[in-house]
Tab-separated table of N, CA and C in Angstrom:
chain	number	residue	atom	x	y	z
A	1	UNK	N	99.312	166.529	-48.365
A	1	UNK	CA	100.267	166.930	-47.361
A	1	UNK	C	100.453	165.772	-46.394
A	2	UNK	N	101.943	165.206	-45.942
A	2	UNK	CA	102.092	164.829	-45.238
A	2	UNK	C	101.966	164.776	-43.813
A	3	UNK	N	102.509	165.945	-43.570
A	3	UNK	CA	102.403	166.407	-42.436
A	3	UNK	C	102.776	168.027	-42.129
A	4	UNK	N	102.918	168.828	-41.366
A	4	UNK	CA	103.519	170.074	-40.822
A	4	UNK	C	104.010	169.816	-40.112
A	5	UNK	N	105.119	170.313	-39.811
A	5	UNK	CA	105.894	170.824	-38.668
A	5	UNK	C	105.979	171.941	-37.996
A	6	UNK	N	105.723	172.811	-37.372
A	6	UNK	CA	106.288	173.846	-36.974
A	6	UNK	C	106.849	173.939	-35.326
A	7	UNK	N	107.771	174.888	-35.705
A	7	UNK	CA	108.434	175.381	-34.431
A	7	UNK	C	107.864	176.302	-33.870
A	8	UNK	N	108.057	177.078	-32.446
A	8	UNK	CA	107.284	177.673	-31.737
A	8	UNK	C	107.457	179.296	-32.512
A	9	UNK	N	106.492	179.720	-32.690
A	9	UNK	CA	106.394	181.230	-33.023
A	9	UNK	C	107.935	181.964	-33.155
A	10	UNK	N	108.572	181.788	-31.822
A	10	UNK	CA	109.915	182.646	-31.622
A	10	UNK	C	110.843	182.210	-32.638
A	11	UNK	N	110.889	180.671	-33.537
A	11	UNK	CA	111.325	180.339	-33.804
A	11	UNK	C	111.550	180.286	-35.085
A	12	UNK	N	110.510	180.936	-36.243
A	12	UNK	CA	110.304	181.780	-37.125
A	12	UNK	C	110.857	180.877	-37.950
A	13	UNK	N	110.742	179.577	-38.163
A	13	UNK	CA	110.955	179.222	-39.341
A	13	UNK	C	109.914	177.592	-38.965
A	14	UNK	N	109.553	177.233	-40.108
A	14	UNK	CA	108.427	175.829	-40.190
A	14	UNK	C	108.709	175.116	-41.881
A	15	UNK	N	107.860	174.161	-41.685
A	15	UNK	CA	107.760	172.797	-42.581
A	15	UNK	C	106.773	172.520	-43.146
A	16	UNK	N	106.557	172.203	-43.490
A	16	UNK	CA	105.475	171.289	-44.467
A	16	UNK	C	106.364	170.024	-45.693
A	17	UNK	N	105.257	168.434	-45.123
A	17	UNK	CA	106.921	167.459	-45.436
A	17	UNK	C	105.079	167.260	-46.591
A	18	UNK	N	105.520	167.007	-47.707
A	18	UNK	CA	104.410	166.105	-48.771
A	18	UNK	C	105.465	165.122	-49.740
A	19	UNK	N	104.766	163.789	-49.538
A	19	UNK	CA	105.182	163.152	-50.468
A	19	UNK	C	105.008	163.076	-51.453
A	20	UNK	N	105.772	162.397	-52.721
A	20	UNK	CA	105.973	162.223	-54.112
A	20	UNK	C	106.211	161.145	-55.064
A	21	UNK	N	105.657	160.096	-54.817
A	21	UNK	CA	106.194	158.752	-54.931
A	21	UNK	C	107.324	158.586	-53.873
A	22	UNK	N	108.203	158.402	-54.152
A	22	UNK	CA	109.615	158.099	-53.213
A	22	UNK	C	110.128	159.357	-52.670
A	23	UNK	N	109.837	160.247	-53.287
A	23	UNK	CA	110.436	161.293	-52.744
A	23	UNK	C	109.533	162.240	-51.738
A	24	UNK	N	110.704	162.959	-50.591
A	24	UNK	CA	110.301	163.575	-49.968
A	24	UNK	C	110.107	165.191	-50.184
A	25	UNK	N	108.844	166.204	-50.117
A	25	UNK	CA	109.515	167.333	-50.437
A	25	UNK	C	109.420	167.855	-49.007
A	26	UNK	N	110.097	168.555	-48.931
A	26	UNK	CA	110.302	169.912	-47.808
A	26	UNK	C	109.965	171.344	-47.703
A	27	UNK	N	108.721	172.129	-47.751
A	27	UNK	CA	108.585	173.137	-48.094
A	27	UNK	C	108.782	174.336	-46.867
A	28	UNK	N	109.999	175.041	-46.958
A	28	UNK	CA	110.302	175.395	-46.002
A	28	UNK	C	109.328	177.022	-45.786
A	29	UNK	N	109.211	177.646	-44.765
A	29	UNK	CA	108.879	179.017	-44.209
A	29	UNK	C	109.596	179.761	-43.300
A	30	UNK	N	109.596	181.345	-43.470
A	30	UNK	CA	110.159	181.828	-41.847
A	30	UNK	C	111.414	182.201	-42.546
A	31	UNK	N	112.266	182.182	-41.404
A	31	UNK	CA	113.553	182.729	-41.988
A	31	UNK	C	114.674	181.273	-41.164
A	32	UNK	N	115.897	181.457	-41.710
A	32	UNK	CA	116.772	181.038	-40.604
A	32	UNK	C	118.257	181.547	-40.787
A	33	UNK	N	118.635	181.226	-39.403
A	33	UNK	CA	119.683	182.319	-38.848
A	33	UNK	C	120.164	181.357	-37.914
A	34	UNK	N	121.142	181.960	-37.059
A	34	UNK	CA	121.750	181.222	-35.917
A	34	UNK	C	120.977	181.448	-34.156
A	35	UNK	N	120.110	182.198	-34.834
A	35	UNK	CA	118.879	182.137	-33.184
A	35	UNK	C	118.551	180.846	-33.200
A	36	UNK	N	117.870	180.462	-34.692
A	36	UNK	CA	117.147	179.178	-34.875
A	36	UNK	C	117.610	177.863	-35.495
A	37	UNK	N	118.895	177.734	-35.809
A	37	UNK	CA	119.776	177.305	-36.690
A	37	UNK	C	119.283	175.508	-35.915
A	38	UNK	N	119.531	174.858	-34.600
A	38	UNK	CA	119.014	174.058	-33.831
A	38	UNK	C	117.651	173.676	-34.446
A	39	UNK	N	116.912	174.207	-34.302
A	39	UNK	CA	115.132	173.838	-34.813
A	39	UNK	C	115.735	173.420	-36.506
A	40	UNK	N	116.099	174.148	-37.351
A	40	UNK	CA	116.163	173.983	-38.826
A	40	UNK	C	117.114	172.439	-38.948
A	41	UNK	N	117.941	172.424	-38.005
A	41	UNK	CA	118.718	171.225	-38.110
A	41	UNK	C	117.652	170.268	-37.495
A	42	UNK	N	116.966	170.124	-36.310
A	42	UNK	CA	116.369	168.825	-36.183
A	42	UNK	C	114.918	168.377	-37.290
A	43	UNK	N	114.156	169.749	-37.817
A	43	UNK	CA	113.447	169.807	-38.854
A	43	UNK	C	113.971	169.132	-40.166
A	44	UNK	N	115.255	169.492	-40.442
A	44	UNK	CA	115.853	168.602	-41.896
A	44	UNK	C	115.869	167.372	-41.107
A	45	UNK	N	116.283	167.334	-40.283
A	45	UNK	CA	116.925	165.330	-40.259
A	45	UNK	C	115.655	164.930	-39.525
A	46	UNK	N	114.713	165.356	-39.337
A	46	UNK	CA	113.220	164.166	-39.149
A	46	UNK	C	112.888	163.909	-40.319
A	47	UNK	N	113.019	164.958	-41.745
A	47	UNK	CA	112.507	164.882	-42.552
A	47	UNK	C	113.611	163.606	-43.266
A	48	UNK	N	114.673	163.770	-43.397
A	48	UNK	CA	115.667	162.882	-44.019
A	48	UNK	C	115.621	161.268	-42.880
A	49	UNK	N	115.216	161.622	-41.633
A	49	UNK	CA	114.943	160.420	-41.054
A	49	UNK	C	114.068	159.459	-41.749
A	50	UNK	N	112.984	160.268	-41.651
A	50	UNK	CA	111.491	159.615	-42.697
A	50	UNK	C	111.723	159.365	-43.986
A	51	UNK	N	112.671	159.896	-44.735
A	51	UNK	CA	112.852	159.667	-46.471
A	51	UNK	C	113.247	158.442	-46.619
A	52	UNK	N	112.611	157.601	-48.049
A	52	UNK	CA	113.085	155.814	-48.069
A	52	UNK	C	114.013	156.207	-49.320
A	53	UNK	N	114.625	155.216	-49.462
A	53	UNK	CA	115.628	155.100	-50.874
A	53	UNK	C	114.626	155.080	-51.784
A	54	UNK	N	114.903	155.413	-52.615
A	54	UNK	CA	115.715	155.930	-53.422
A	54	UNK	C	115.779	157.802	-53.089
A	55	UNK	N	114.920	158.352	-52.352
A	55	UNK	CA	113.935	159.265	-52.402
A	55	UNK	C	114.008	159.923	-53.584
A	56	UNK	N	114.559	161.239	-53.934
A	56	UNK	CA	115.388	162.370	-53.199
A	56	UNK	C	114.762	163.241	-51.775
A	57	UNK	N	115.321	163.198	-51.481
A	57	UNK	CA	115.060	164.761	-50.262
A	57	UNK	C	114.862	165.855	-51.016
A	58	UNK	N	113.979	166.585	-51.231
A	58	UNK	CA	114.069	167.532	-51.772
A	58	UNK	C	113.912	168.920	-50.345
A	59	UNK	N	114.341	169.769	-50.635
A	59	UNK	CA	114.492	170.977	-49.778
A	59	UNK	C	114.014	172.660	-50.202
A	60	UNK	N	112.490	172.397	-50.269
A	60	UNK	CA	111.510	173.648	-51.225
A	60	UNK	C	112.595	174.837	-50.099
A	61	UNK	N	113.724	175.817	-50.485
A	61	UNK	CA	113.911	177.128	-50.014
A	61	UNK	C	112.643	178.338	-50.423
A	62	UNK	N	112.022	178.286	-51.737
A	62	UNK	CA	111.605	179.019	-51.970
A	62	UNK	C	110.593	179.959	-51.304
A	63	UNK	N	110.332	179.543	-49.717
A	63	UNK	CA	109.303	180.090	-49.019
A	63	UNK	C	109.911	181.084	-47.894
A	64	UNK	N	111.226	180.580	-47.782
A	64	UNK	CA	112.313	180.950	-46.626
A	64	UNK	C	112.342	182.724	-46.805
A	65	UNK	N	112.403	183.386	-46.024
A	65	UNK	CA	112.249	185.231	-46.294
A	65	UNK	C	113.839	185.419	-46.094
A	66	UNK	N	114.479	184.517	-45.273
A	66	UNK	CA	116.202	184.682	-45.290
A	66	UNK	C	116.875	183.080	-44.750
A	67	UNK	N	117.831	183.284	-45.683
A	67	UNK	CA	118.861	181.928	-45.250
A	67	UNK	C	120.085	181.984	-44.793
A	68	UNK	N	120.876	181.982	-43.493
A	68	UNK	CA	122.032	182.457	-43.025
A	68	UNK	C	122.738	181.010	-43.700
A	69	UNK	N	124.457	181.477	-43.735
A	69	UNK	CA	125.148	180.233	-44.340
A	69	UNK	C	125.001	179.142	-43.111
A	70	UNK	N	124.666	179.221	-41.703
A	70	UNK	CA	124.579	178.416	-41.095
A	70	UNK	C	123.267	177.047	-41.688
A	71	UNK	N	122.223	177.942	-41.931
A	71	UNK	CA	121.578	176.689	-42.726
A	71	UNK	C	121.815	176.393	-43.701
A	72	UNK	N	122.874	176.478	-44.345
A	72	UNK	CA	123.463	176.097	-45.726
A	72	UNK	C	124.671	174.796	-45.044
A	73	UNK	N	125.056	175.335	-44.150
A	73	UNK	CA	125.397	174.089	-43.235
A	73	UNK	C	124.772	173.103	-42.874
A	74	UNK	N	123.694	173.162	-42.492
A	74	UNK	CA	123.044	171.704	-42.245
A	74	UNK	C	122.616	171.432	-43.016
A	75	UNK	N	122.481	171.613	-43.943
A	75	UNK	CA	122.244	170.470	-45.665
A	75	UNK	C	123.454	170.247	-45.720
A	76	UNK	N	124.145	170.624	-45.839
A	76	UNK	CA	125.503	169.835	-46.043
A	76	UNK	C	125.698	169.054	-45.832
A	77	UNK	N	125.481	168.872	-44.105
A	77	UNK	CA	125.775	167.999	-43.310
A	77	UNK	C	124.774	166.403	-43.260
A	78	UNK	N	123.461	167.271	-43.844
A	78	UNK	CA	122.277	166.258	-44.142
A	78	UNK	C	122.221	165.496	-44.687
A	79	UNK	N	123.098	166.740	-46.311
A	79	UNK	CA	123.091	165.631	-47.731
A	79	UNK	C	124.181	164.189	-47.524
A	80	UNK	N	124.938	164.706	-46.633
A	80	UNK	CA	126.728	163.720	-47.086
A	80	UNK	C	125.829	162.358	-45.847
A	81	UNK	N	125.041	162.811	-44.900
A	81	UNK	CA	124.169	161.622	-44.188
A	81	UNK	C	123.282	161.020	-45.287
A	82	UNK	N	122.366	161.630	-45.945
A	82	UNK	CA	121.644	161.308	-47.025
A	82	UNK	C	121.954	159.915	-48.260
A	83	UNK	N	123.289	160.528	-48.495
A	83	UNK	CA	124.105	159.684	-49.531
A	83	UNK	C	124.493	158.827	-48.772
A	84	UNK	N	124.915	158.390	-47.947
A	84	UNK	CA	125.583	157.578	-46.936
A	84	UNK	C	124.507	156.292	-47.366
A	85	UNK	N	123.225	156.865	-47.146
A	85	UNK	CA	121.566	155.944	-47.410
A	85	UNK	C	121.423	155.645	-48.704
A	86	UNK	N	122.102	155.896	-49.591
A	86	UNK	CA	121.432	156.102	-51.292
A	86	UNK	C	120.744	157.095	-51.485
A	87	UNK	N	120.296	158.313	-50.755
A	87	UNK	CA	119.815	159.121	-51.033
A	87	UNK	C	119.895	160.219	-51.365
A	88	UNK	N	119.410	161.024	-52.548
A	88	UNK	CA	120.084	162.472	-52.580
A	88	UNK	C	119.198	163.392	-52.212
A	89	UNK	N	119.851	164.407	-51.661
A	89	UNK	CA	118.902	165.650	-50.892
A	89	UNK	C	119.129	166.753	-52.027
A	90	UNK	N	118.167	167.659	-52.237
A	90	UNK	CA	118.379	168.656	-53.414
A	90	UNK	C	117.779	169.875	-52.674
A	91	UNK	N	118.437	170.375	-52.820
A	91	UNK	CA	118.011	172.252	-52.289
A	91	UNK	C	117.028	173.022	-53.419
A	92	UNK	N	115.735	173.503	-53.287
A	92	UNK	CA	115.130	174.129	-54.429
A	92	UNK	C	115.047	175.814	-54.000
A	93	UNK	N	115.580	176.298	-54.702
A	93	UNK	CA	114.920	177.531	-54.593
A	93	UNK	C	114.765	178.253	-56.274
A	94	UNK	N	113.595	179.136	-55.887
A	94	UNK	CA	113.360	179.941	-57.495
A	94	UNK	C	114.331	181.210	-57.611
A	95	UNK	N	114.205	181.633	-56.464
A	95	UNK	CA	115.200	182.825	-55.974
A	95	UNK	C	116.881	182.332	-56.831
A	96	UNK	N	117.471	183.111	-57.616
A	96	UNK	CA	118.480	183.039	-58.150
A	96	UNK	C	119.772	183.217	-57.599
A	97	UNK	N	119.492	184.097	-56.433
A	97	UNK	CA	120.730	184.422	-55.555
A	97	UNK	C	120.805	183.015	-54.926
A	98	UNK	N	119.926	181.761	-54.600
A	98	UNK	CA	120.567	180.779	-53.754
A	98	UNK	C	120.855	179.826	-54.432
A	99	UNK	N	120.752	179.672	-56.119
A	99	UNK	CA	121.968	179.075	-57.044
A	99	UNK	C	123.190	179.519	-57.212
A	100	UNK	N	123.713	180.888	-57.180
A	100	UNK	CA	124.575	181.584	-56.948
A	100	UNK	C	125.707	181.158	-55.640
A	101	UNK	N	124.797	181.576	-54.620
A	101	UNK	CA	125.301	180.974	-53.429
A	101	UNK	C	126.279	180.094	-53.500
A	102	UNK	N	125.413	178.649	-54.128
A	102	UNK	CA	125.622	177.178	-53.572
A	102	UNK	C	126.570	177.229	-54.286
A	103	UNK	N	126.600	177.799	-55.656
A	103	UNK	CA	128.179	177.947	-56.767
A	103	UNK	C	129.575	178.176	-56.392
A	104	UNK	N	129.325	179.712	-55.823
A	104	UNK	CA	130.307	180.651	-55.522
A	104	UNK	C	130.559	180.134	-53.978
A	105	UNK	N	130.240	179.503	-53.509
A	105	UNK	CA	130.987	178.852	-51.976
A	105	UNK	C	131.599	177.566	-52.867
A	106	UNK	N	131.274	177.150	-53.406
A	106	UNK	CA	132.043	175.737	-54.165
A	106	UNK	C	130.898	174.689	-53.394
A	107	UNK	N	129.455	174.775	-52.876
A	107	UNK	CA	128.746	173.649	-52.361
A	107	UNK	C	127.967	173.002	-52.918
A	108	UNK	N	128.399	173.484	-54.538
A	108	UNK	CA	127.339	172.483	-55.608
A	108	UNK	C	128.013	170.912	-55.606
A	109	UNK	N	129.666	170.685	-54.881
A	109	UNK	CA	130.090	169.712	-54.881
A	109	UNK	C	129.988	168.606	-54.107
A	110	UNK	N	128.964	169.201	-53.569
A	110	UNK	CA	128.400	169.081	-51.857
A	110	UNK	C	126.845	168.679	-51.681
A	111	UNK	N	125.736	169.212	-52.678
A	111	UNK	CA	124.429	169.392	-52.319
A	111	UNK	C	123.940	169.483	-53.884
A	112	UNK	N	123.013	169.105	-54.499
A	112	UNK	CA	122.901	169.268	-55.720
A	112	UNK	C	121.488	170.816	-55.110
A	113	UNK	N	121.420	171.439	-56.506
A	113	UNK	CA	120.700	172.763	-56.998
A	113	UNK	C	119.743	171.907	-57.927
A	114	UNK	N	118.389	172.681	-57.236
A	114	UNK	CA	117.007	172.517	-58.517
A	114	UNK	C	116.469	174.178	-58.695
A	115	UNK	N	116.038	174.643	-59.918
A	115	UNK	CA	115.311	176.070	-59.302
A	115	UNK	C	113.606	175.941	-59.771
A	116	UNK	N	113.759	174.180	-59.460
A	116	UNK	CA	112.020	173.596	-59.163
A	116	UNK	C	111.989	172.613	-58.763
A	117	UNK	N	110.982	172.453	-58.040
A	117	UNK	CA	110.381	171.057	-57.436
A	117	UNK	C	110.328	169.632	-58.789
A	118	UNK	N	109.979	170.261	-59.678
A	118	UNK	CA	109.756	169.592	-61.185
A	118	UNK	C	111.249	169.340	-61.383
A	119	UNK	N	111.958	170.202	-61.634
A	119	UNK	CA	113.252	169.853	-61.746
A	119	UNK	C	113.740	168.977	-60.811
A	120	UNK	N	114.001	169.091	-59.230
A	120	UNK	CA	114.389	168.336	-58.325
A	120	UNK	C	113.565	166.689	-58.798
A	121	UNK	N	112.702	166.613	-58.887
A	121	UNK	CA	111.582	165.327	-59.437
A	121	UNK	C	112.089	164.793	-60.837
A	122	UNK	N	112.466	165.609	-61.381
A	122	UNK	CA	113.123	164.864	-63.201
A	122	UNK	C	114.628	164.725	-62.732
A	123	UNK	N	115.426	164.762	-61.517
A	123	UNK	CA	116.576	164.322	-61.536
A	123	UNK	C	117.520	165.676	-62.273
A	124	UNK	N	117.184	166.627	-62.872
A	124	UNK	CA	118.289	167.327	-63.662
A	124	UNK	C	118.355	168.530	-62.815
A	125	UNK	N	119.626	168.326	-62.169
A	125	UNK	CA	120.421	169.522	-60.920
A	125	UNK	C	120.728	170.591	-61.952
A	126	UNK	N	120.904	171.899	-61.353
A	126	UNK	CA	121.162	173.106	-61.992
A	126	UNK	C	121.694	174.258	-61.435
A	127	UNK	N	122.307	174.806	-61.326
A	127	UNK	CA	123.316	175.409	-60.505
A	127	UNK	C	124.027	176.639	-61.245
């Protein structure tokens, strides 16, 4: 483990950043929503601050208990910063509804889909 992050109790959502060779993972907790939407945004971009090229960013959802589209917004906003670097950010979740999601909004054009850490790590997006 790299490090933890967490936000204050009220704030119901936290981090855990472990590296991977180049890559960063992100293992997220908690929920997020637009109470906390602020904390989840400065939590992704310390983590994408710290990521070196080539990385990927990876973004473990699978711990998250709920994801409002607002944090589907700040990956967005993360990844298109990300690439800017050479870097790609990948959203993981096992949960099937948040491949769905990223589809049916049209934001697979936007954020690549893993529905594993292994996957996000072998490069092959899935959506």
């Amino acid at each position: 483990m790299l490090a933890s992050v967490t936000a204050p109790p009220d704030d119901e959502v936290r981090v855990v950043l472990e590296r991977s060779g180049s890559a960063l993972v992100v293992s997220a907790g908690g929920s997020v929503d637009a109470s906390n939407v602020a904390v989840w945004r400065r939590l992704v971009g310390e983590a994408a601050a710290v990521t070196a090229v080539p990385g990927p960013l990876i973004v473990d959802a699978s711990g998250l208990e709920f994801m409002a589209v607002c944090a589907f917004g700040v990956l967005i906003e993360e990844s298109a910063r990300c690439r800017r670097r050479g870097i790609e950010l990948c959203l993981v979740s096992g949960q099937p509804i948040v491949g769905r999601v990223v589809k049916a909004v049209g934001l697979d054009g936007e954020l690549s889909f893993c529905a594993t850490i292994d996957d996000a790590l072998g490069g092959t997006p899935r959506v």
